[in-house]
Amino acid sequence: MRIPTTARLLAAVGVLAGLAATTALAQDKPYEGVTLRVLSTQQPWDAEIEKRVAAFEEETGADVQFDLYAFGQAVQKIGVELSTGSPAYDVFFLEASDVPRYAAAGRLAPFDDAIAAMEGFDGADFIPTTLEAFKYDGKQMGVPYFAATQLNYWRGPVLAEAGFDKAPETFEDMLSICKALKEKGVAPCTALRGKPNTSENVWYWTQIMLAQGGHWVKDYPQDMTPTLNSPEAVRATEIYAELLNDYSIPGSVSAGYDEVVVAMQQGNIAMAIEGAPLAGRILDPELSKVQGELGFAPPPGGPAGRFAPFNAQGWAVGASSKNAEAAQAFVLWATSKETVTDVTLNSSFLAVTRQSVWNDPAFTEKHGYDFGYGEFTRAYAQALADGDPLYRLPIPEFRAVGDRVGLALQEVVTGRRSAQDALDAAQADTERMFRRTGYID
């Protein structure tokens, strides 16, 4: 495994510290004695950076310690640490949609000076929407390493045997295919996230809502009146509930992405709309039972078009960090071209935010996964192009809104409320919240 150099990082360190950026600086270990604590998720990126962090430690003298948690648990703990301004951690995992929440409260340290000082960092190499997603009030509040969207993973031979030669174009098509498969004894058809929160069932449902012609609000940012109970949102909820209740795996009501990945990986389902970055896990050569038979397509759409999920994930530095300079140097090293290229070519991680890596033939050769039913990298690029920048509203309150909708969705799939009643209640709660925050009168 090739270890990326940190020479350019150290040049940046020299500028930031007001020191000469020389070879001697590298030998001086500018962060000798500094301990950095990273609070993040148990995902492939984190594991791969943890494997490589010795290179950063060796040349800078810093000691980097990782505390990694399951996704939902990590998000909760990060919320507590940042909301209270705790200095216990220096580097935090963040979804871009949470940046406004913490930046508006002054909890994040801007990266602009650090990026400007780092020779060769090349911000123009990032997929523009991912870098822009980590900005707040014109300042760069973090650096994205993960371009999040979803794909339709479909088993070519299974669908072909049932008379279908391509993935569904719309969610109505998906319902029809699942019904046909069930009638032929092929069940379950799919697996969906049912766990009720912004990053699980709402992450899935939003694309159906947008494809039906719905929106979070009437006209962002001019008219922030919520539209959570519109006819389009109600229909999207009915489609989601039917897919989950009639055609998904047992236990879907509480499933997260791990359960969906395993269901596809083990060949228990015919298709799944799930995270594009998870292809490496689904096709893990030591675990996968669907090698050679998967097709890849952008997620289905609807009457209003196709709206693939879009978000970016990255690392930010807390404003309360006592080692902010060293923490930012670590993040810039981790997201440098050299480190990202090394990670993607020597692991299953492929959710890259750097365009140069996407354009690298070695990346396509390793992660193309073309089994004759649609090439993975092409479908991934199309899904990113189909993504809606407003898939998640860039407001501090969005996670609260999303979590409230997530509870409404669960009420529907468990039969406690109709789609209209559940969304009416979510609408009323969101209106009250938006009045308190001044978005609406």
Coordinates of N, CA and C in Angstrom, one line a residue, residues 155-355:
R155 N -30.7 -7.1 -9.9 CA -30.1 -8.3 -10.3 C -30.7 -8.7 -11.7
G156 N -29.8 -8.5 -12.7 CA -30.2 -8.7 -14.1 C -30.8 -10.0 -14.4
P157 N -30.2 -11.2 -14.0 CA -30.8 -12.5 -14.3 C -32.2 -12.7 -13.7
V158 N -32.4 -12.2 -12.5 CA -33.6 -12.4 -11.7 C -34.8 -11.6 -12.4
L159 N -34.5 -10.4 -12.8 CA -35.5 -9.6 -13.5 C -35.8 -10.1 -14.9
A160 N -34.7 -10.5 -15.5 CA -34.9 -11.1 -16.9 C -35.8 -12.3 -16.9
E161 N -35.6 -13.2 -15.9 CA -36.4 -14.4 -15.8 C -37.9 -14.0 -15.7
A162 N -38.2 -12.9 -15.0 CA -39.5 -12.4 -14.8 C -40.1 -11.6 -16.0
G163 N -39.2 -11.4 -17.0 CA -39.7 -10.7 -18.2 C -39.3 -9.2 -18.2
F164 N -38.4 -8.8 -17.4 CA -37.9 -7.4 -17.4 C -36.5 -7.2 -17.8
D165 N -36.2 -6.3 -18.7 CA -34.8 -6.3 -19.2 C -34.1 -5.0 -18.8
K166 N -34.7 -4.2 -17.9 CA -34.1 -3.0 -17.4 C -34.6 -2.6 -16.0
A167 N -33.9 -1.7 -15.4 CA -34.4 -1.2 -14.1 C -35.6 -0.3 -14.3
P168 N -36.4 -0.2 -13.2 CA -37.6 0.7 -13.3 C -37.2 2.1 -13.6
E169 N -38.0 2.8 -14.4 CA -37.7 4.2 -14.7 C -38.4 5.1 -13.7
T170 N -39.6 4.7 -13.1 CA -40.3 5.5 -12.1 C -40.6 4.6 -10.9
F171 N -41.1 5.2 -9.8 CA -41.4 4.4 -8.7 C -42.7 3.6 -8.9
E172 N -43.6 4.2 -9.8 CA -44.8 3.4 -10.2 C -44.3 2.1 -10.9
D173 N -43.3 2.2 -11.8 CA -42.8 1.1 -12.4 C -42.2 0.1 -11.4
M174 N -41.6 0.6 -10.4 CA -41.0 -0.3 -9.4 C -42.1 -1.1 -8.7
L175 N -43.2 -0.4 -8.4 CA -44.3 -1.1 -7.8 C -44.8 -2.2 -8.7
S176 N -44.9 -1.9 -10.0 CA -45.4 -2.9 -10.9 C -44.5 -4.1 -11.0
I177 N -43.2 -3.9 -11.1 CA -42.2 -4.9 -11.1 C -42.2 -5.8 -9.9
C178 N -42.3 -5.1 -8.7 CA -42.3 -5.9 -7.5 C -43.6 -6.7 -7.4
K179 N -44.7 -6.2 -7.8 CA -46.0 -7.0 -7.8 C -45.8 -8.2 -8.7
A180 N -45.2 -8.0 -9.9 CA -45.1 -9.1 -10.9 C -44.1 -10.2 -10.3
L181 N -43.1 -9.7 -9.6 CA -42.1 -10.7 -9.0 C -42.8 -11.5 -7.9
K182 N -43.6 -10.8 -7.1 CA -44.3 -11.5 -6.0 C -45.2 -12.5 -6.6
E183 N -45.9 -12.2 -7.6 CA -46.9 -13.2 -8.2 C -46.1 -14.4 -8.8
K184 N -44.9 -14.2 -9.2 CA -44.1 -15.3 -9.7 C -43.3 -16.0 -8.6
G185 N -43.5 -15.6 -7.3 CA -42.9 -16.3 -6.2 C -41.5 -15.8 -5.9
V186 N -41.2 -14.6 -6.4 CA -39.9 -14.0 -6.1 C -40.1 -12.9 -5.1
A187 N -39.8 -13.2 -3.9 CA -40.1 -12.3 -2.8 C -39.1 -12.5 -1.7
P188 N -38.7 -11.5 -0.9 CA -39.1 -10.1 -1.1 C -38.4 -9.5 -2.4
C189 N -39.1 -8.4 -2.9 CA -38.6 -7.8 -4.1 C -37.4 -6.8 -3.7
T190 N -37.5 -6.1 -2.6 CA -36.6 -5.1 -2.3 C -36.3 -5.0 -0.8
A191 N -35.5 -4.0 -0.4 CA -35.3 -3.7 1.0 C -35.2 -2.2 1.1
L192 N -35.8 -1.6 2.1 CA -35.8 -0.2 2.3 C -35.4 0.2 3.7
R193 N -34.9 1.4 3.8 CA -34.6 2.0 5.1 C -36.0 2.4 5.8
G194 N -36.2 1.9 6.9 CA -37.4 2.2 7.6 C -37.2 2.9 8.9
K195 N -36.0 3.0 9.4 CA -35.6 3.6 10.7 C -36.0 5.1 10.6
P196 N -36.7 5.6 11.6 CA -37.3 7.0 11.4 C -36.3 8.1 11.8
N197 N -35.6 8.6 10.8 CA -34.8 9.8 11.0 C -34.4 10.4 9.7
T198 N -33.8 11.6 9.7 CA -33.4 12.3 8.5 C -32.5 11.5 7.6
S199 N -31.6 10.7 8.2 CA -30.6 10.0 7.5 C -31.0 8.6 7.1
E200 N -32.2 8.2 7.4 CA -32.6 6.8 7.1 C -33.9 6.9 6.2
N201 N -35.1 6.8 6.8 CA -36.3 6.7 6.0 C -36.5 8.0 5.2
V202 N -36.2 9.1 5.7 CA -36.4 10.4 5.0 C -35.4 10.6 3.9
W203 N -34.2 10.1 4.1 CA -33.2 10.1 3.0 C -33.8 9.4 1.7
Y204 N -34.5 8.3 2.0 CA -35.1 7.6 0.9 C -36.4 8.2 0.3
W205 N -37.3 8.6 1.2 CA -38.6 9.1 0.9 C -38.5 10.4 0.1
T206 N -37.5 11.3 0.4 CA -37.5 12.6 -0.2 C -37.5 12.5 -1.8
Q207 N -36.7 11.6 -2.3 CA -36.6 11.5 -3.8 C -38.0 11.1 -4.4
I208 N -38.8 10.3 -3.7 CA -40.1 10.0 -4.2 C -41.0 11.3 -4.1
M209 N -40.9 12.0 -3.0 CA -41.7 13.2 -2.9 C -41.4 14.2 -3.9
L210 N -40.1 14.5 -4.2 CA -39.7 15.4 -5.2 C -40.1 14.9 -6.6
A211 N -40.0 13.6 -6.9 CA -40.4 13.1 -8.2 C -41.9 13.2 -8.4
Q212 N -42.6 13.2 -7.4 CA -44.1 13.4 -7.5 C -44.4 14.9 -7.7
G213 N -43.5 15.8 -7.6 CA -43.7 17.2 -7.7 C -43.8 17.9 -6.4
G214 N -43.5 17.3 -5.3 CA -43.6 18.0 -4.0 C -42.3 18.7 -3.7
H215 N -42.4 19.5 -2.6 CA -41.2 20.3 -2.1 C -41.3 20.4 -0.6
W216 N -40.2 20.7 0.0 CA -40.2 20.9 1.5 C -41.0 22.2 1.8
V217 N -40.8 23.3 1.0 CA -41.5 24.5 1.3 C -42.0 25.1 -0.1
K218 N -42.8 26.1 0.0 CA -43.4 26.6 -1.2 C -42.4 27.1 -2.2
D219 N -41.5 27.9 -1.8 CA -40.5 28.5 -2.7 C -39.3 29.0 -2.0
Y220 N -38.3 28.1 -1.7 CA -37.1 28.4 -1.0 C -36.3 29.4 -1.8
P221 N -35.7 30.5 -1.2 CA -35.9 30.9 0.2 C -37.0 32.0 0.3
Q222 N -37.7 32.3 -0.8 CA -38.6 33.4 -0.8 C -39.8 33.2 0.1
D223 N -40.4 31.9 0.0 CA -41.6 31.6 0.7 C -41.3 30.3 1.5
M224 N -41.1 30.4 2.8 CA -40.7 29.2 3.6 C -41.9 28.5 4.2
T225 N -43.0 28.7 3.7 CA -44.2 28.0 4.2 C -44.0 26.5 3.9
P226 N -44.1 25.6 4.9 CA -43.9 24.2 4.7 C -45.0 23.6 3.8
T227 N -44.6 22.6 3.0 CA -45.6 21.9 2.2 C -45.5 20.4 2.4
L228 N -45.4 20.0 3.6 CA -45.2 18.6 3.9 C -46.4 17.7 3.7
N229 N -47.6 18.3 3.7 CA -48.9 17.6 3.5 C -49.5 17.8 2.2
S230 N -48.7 18.2 1.2 CA -49.3 18.5 -0.1 C -49.7 17.1 -0.7
P231 N -50.6 17.2 -1.8 CA -51.0 15.9 -2.4 C -49.8 15.1 -2.9
E232 N -48.8 15.8 -3.4 CA -47.6 15.1 -3.9 C -46.9 14.4 -2.8
A233 N -46.8 15.0 -1.6 CA -46.1 14.4 -0.5 C -46.9 13.2 0.0
V234 N -48.2 13.4 0.0 CA -49.1 12.3 0.5 C -48.9 11.1 -0.4
R235 N -48.9 11.3 -1.8 CA -48.8 10.2 -2.7 C -47.4 9.5 -2.5
A236 N -46.4 10.3 -2.3 CA -45.1 9.8 -2.1 C -45.0 8.9 -0.9
T237 N -45.7 9.3 0.1 CA -45.7 8.5 1.4 C -46.5 7.2 1.1
E238 N -47.6 7.2 0.4 CA -48.3 6.0 0.1 C -47.4 5.0 -0.8
I239 N -46.7 5.5 -1.7 CA -45.8 4.7 -2.5 C -44.7 4.1 -1.6
Y240 N -44.1 4.9 -0.8 CA -43.1 4.4 0.1 C -43.6 3.3 1.1
A241 N -44.8 3.5 1.6 CA -45.4 2.6 2.6 C -45.7 1.3 1.9
E242 N -46.2 1.4 0.6 CA -46.6 0.1 -0.1 C -45.3 -0.7 -0.4
L243 N -44.3 0.0 -0.9 CA -43.0 -0.7 -1.1 C -42.5 -1.4 0.1
L244 N -42.5 -0.7 1.2 CA -42.0 -1.2 2.5 C -42.8 -2.4 3.0
N245 N -44.1 -2.2 3.1 CA -45.0 -3.1 3.7 C -45.3 -4.4 2.8
D246 N -45.4 -4.2 1.5 CA -45.8 -5.3 0.7 C -44.7 -6.0 0.0
Y247 N -43.5 -5.3 -0.2 CA -42.5 -5.9 -1.0 C -41.1 -5.9 -0.4
S248 N -41.0 -5.5 0.8 CA -39.6 -5.4 1.4 C -39.4 -6.5 2.4
I249 N -38.1 -6.5 2.9 CA -37.7 -7.6 3.8 C -38.4 -7.5 5.1
P250 N -38.5 -8.6 5.9 CA -39.1 -8.5 7.2 C -38.2 -7.6 8.1
G251 N -38.9 -6.8 8.9 CA -38.2 -5.9 9.8 C -37.8 -4.6 9.2
S252 N -38.3 -4.3 8.0 CA -38.0 -3.1 7.3 C -38.3 -1.8 8.1
V253 N -39.3 -1.9 8.9 CA -39.8 -0.7 9.6 C -38.7 -0.2 10.5
S254 N -37.7 -1.0 10.9 CA -36.6 -0.5 11.8 C -35.3 -0.6 11.1
A255 N -35.3 -0.9 9.8 CA -34.0 -1.2 9.1 C -33.3 0.1 8.8
G256 N -32.0 0.0 8.8 CA -31.1 1.1 8.3 C -30.3 0.6 7.1
Y257 N -29.3 1.4 6.7 CA -28.6 1.0 5.5 C -27.9 -0.3 5.6
D258 N -27.4 -0.7 6.8 CA -26.7 -1.9 7.0 C -27.6 -3.1 6.6
E259 N -28.8 -3.1 7.1 CA -29.7 -4.2 6.8 C -30.0 -4.3 5.3
V260 N -30.1 -3.2 4.6 CA -30.4 -3.2 3.2 C -29.1 -3.7 2.4
V261 N -28.0 -3.3 2.8 CA -26.7 -3.8 2.2 C -26.6 -5.3 2.3
V262 N -26.8 -5.8 3.5 CA -26.7 -7.3 3.7 C -27.7 -8.0 2.9
A263 N -28.9 -7.5 2.8 CA -30.0 -8.2 2.0 C -29.6 -8.3 0.5
M264 N -29.0 -7.3 0.0 CA -28.6 -7.3 -1.4 C -27.3 -8.2 -1.5
Q265 N -26.4 -8.0 -0.7 CA -25.1 -8.7 -0.7 C -25.3 -10.2 -0.7
Q266 N -26.3 -10.6 0.1 CA -26.6 -12.1 0.3 C -27.6 -12.6 -0.8
G267 N -28.0 -11.7 -1.7 CA -28.9 -12.2 -2.8 C -30.3 -12.5 -2.3
N268 N -30.7 -11.8 -1.2 CA -32.1 -12.1 -0.7 C -33.2 -11.3 -1.4
I269 N -32.8 -10.3 -2.2 CA -33.8 -9.4 -2.8 C -33.4 -9.2 -4.3
A270 N -34.4 -8.7 -5.1 CA -34.2 -8.6 -6.5 C -33.6 -7.2 -6.8
M271 N -33.9 -6.2 -6.0 CA -33.4 -4.8 -6.3 C -33.4 -4.0 -5.0
A272 N -32.5 -3.0 -5.0 CA -32.5 -2.1 -3.8 C -32.0 -0.7 -4.3
I273 N -32.7 0.3 -3.8 CA -32.3 1.6 -4.1 C -31.5 2.1 -2.8
E274 N -30.2 2.1 -2.9 CA -29.4 2.4 -1.7 C -28.2 3.1 -2.1
G275 N -27.4 3.5 -1.1 CA -26.3 4.4 -1.3 C -25.3 3.9 -2.4
A276 N -25.0 4.8 -3.3 CA -24.0 4.4 -4.3 C -22.6 4.1 -3.7
P277 N -22.2 4.8 -2.7 CA -20.9 4.4 -2.0 C -20.9 3.1 -1.4
L278 N -22.0 2.4 -1.3 CA -22.1 1.1 -0.6 C -21.8 0.0 -1.6
A279 N -21.6 0.3 -2.8 CA -21.3 -0.8 -3.8 C -20.1 -1.7 -3.4
G280 N -19.1 -1.0 -2.9 CA -17.9 -1.8 -2.5 C -18.3 -2.8 -1.5
R281 N -19.2 -2.5 -0.6 CA -19.6 -3.5 0.4 C -20.5 -4.6 -0.2
I282 N -21.4 -4.1 -1.0 CA -22.3 -5.1 -1.6 C -21.6 -6.1 -2.4
L283 N -20.5 -5.7 -3.1 CA -19.7 -6.5 -4.0 C -18.4 -7.0 -3.3
D284 N -18.3 -7.0 -2.0 CA -17.2 -7.5 -1.3 C -16.9 -8.9 -1.8
P285 N -15.7 -9.1 -2.4 CA -15.5 -10.5 -3.0 C -15.5 -11.6 -1.9
E286 N -15.3 -11.3 -0.7 CA -15.3 -12.3 0.3 C -16.7 -12.6 0.9
L287 N -17.6 -11.7 0.6 CA -19.0 -11.9 1.2 C -20.1 -11.9 0.2
S288 N -19.9 -11.3 -0.9 CA -21.0 -11.1 -1.9 C -21.4 -12.4 -2.6
K289 N -22.8 -12.5 -2.7 CA -23.3 -13.6 -3.5 C -23.9 -13.1 -4.8
V290 N -23.7 -11.8 -5.1 CA -24.3 -11.3 -6.3 C -23.3 -10.8 -7.3
Q291 N -22.0 -11.2 -7.1 CA -21.0 -10.9 -8.0 C -21.4 -11.3 -9.5
G292 N -21.2 -10.4 -10.4 CA -21.4 -10.8 -11.8 C -22.9 -10.7 -12.3
E293 N -23.8 -10.4 -11.4 CA -25.2 -10.3 -11.9 C -25.9 -9.0 -11.5
L294 N -25.2 -8.0 -10.9 CA -25.8 -6.8 -10.6 C -25.8 -5.8 -11.8
G295 N -26.9 -5.1 -11.9 CA -26.9 -3.9 -12.8 C -27.0 -2.7 -12.0
F296 N -26.6 -1.5 -12.6 CA -26.6 -0.3 -11.8 C -27.3 0.8 -12.7
A297 N -28.2 1.5 -12.0 CA -29.0 2.6 -12.7 C -29.2 3.7 -11.7
P298 N -29.5 4.9 -12.2 CA -29.9 6.0 -11.3 C -31.2 5.6 -10.7
P299 N -31.6 6.1 -9.5 CA -32.9 5.8 -8.9 C -34.0 6.1 -9.8
P300 N -35.2 5.5 -9.6 CA -36.4 5.9 -10.4 C -36.8 7.3 -10.1
G301 N -37.7 7.8 -11.0 CA -38.2 9.1 -10.9 C -39.7 9.1 -10.8
G302 N -40.3 10.2 -11.3 CA -41.8 10.2 -11.3 C -42.3 11.3 -12.3
P303 N -43.5 11.8 -12.1 CA -44.0 12.8 -13.0 C -43.2 14.0 -13.1
A304 N -42.6 14.4 -12.1 CA -41.8 15.7 -12.1 C -40.3 15.5 -12.5
G305 N -39.9 14.2 -12.7 CA -38.6 14.0 -13.1 C -37.9 13.1 -12.2
R306 N -36.5 13.0 -12.3 CA -35.7 12.2 -11.4 C -34.9 13.1 -10.5
F307 N -35.0 12.8 -9.2 CA -34.3 13.6 -8.2 C -33.5 12.6 -7.3
A308 N -32.4 12.2 -7.7 CA -31.5 11.3 -6.9 C -31.1 12.0 -5.6
P309 N -31.1 11.3 -4.5 CA -30.6 11.9 -3.3 C -29.2 12.6 -3.5
F310 N -29.1 13.7 -2.8 CA -27.7 14.3 -2.8 C -27.4 14.9 -1.4
N311 N -26.2 14.6 -1.0 CA -25.7 15.2 0.2 C -24.2 15.0 0.1
A312 N -23.4 15.7 0.9 CA -22.0 15.4 1.1 C -21.7 15.2 2.5
Q313 N -20.7 14.4 2.8 CA -20.3 14.1 4.2 C -18.8 14.5 4.2
G314 N -18.4 15.0 5.4 CA -17.0 15.4 5.5 C -16.6 15.6 6.9
W315 N -15.4 16.2 7.1 CA -14.9 16.5 8.4 C -14.8 18.0 8.7
A316 N -15.2 18.4 9.9 CA -15.1 19.8 10.3 C -14.3 19.9 11.6
V317 N -13.9 21.1 11.9 CA -13.2 21.3 13.2 C -14.0 22.2 14.1
G318 N -14.1 21.8 15.3 CA -14.9 22.5 16.3 C -14.2 23.8 16.7
A319 N -15.0 24.9 16.8 CA -14.5 26.2 17.2 C -13.9 26.1 18.6
S320 N -14.3 25.2 19.4 CA -13.8 25.1 20.8 C -12.5 24.3 20.8
S321 N -12.0 23.7 19.7 CA -10.8 22.9 19.7 C -9.6 23.7 20.2
K322 N -8.8 23.2 21.0 CA -7.6 23.8 21.5 C -6.4 23.6 20.5
N323 N -6.7 22.7 19.5 CA -5.7 22.4 18.5 C -6.2 22.6 17.1
A324 N -6.9 23.7 16.9 CA -7.6 23.9 15.6 C -6.7 23.8 14.4
E325 N -5.5 24.4 14.5 CA -4.5 24.5 13.4 C -4.1 23.1 13.0
A326 N -3.7 22.3 14.0 CA -3.3 20.9 13.8 C -4.4 20.1 13.2
A327 N -5.6 20.3 13.8 CA -6.8 19.5 13.3 C -7.1 19.8 11.9
Q328 N -7.0 21.1 11.5 CA -7.3 21.4 10.1 C -6.2 20.9 9.2
A329 N -5.0 20.9 9.6 CA -3.9 20.3 8.9 C -4.2 18.8 8.6
F330 N -4.7 18.1 9.7 CA -5.0 16.7 9.5 C -6.1 16.5 8.5
V331 N -7.2 17.3 8.6 CA -8.3 17.1 7.6 C -7.8 17.4 6.2
L332 N -7.0 18.4 6.0 CA -6.5 18.7 4.6 C -5.6 17.6 4.1
W333 N -4.8 17.0 5.0 CA -4.0 15.8 4.6 C -4.9 14.7 4.2
A334 N -5.9 14.4 5.0 CA -6.8 13.3 4.7 C -7.5 13.4 3.4
T335 N -7.9 14.7 3.0 CA -8.7 14.9 1.8 C -7.8 15.4 0.7
S336 N -6.5 15.3 0.8 CA -5.6 15.7 -0.3 C -5.8 14.7 -1.5
K337 N -5.4 15.1 -2.7 CA -5.4 14.2 -3.8 C -4.7 12.9 -3.6
E338 N -3.5 13.0 -3.0 CA -2.7 11.8 -2.8 C -3.3 10.8 -1.8
T339 N -3.9 11.3 -0.7 CA -4.5 10.4 0.2 C -5.8 9.8 -0.3
V340 N -6.6 10.6 -1.0 CA -7.9 10.1 -1.5 C -7.6 9.1 -2.6
T341 N -6.6 9.3 -3.5 CA -6.3 8.4 -4.5 C -5.8 7.1 -3.9
D342 N -5.0 7.2 -2.9 CA -4.5 6.0 -2.3 C -5.6 5.1 -1.6
V343 N -6.5 5.8 -1.0 CA -7.6 5.1 -0.3 C -8.5 4.4 -1.4
T344 N -8.8 5.1 -2.4 CA -9.8 4.5 -3.4 C -9.2 3.4 -4.2
L345 N -7.9 3.4 -4.4 CA -7.3 2.4 -5.2 C -6.8 1.2 -4.4
N346 N -6.9 1.3 -3.1 CA -6.5 0.2 -2.2 C -7.5 -0.2 -1.2
S347 N -8.8 0.1 -1.5 CA -9.9 -0.3 -0.6 C -11.2 -0.3 -1.4
S348 N -12.3 -0.5 -0.7 CA -13.6 -0.5 -1.3 C -14.2 0.8 -1.3
F349 N -13.6 1.8 -0.7 CA -14.1 3.2 -0.7 C -14.1 3.8 -2.0
L350 N -15.3 4.4 -2.5 CA -15.4 4.9 -3.8 C -16.2 6.2 -3.9
A351 N -16.7 6.7 -2.8 CA -17.6 7.9 -2.8 C -16.8 9.2 -2.9
V352 N -15.9 9.2 -3.8 CA -14.9 10.3 -3.8 C -15.5 11.6 -4.3
T353 N -15.0 12.7 -3.7 CA -15.4 14.1 -4.0 C -14.5 14.8 -5.0
R354 N -13.3 14.1 -5.3 CA -12.3 14.7 -6.2 C -12.5 14.3 -7.6
Q355 N -12.7 15.2 -8.5 CA -12.9 14.9 -9.9 C -11.7 14.2 -10.6

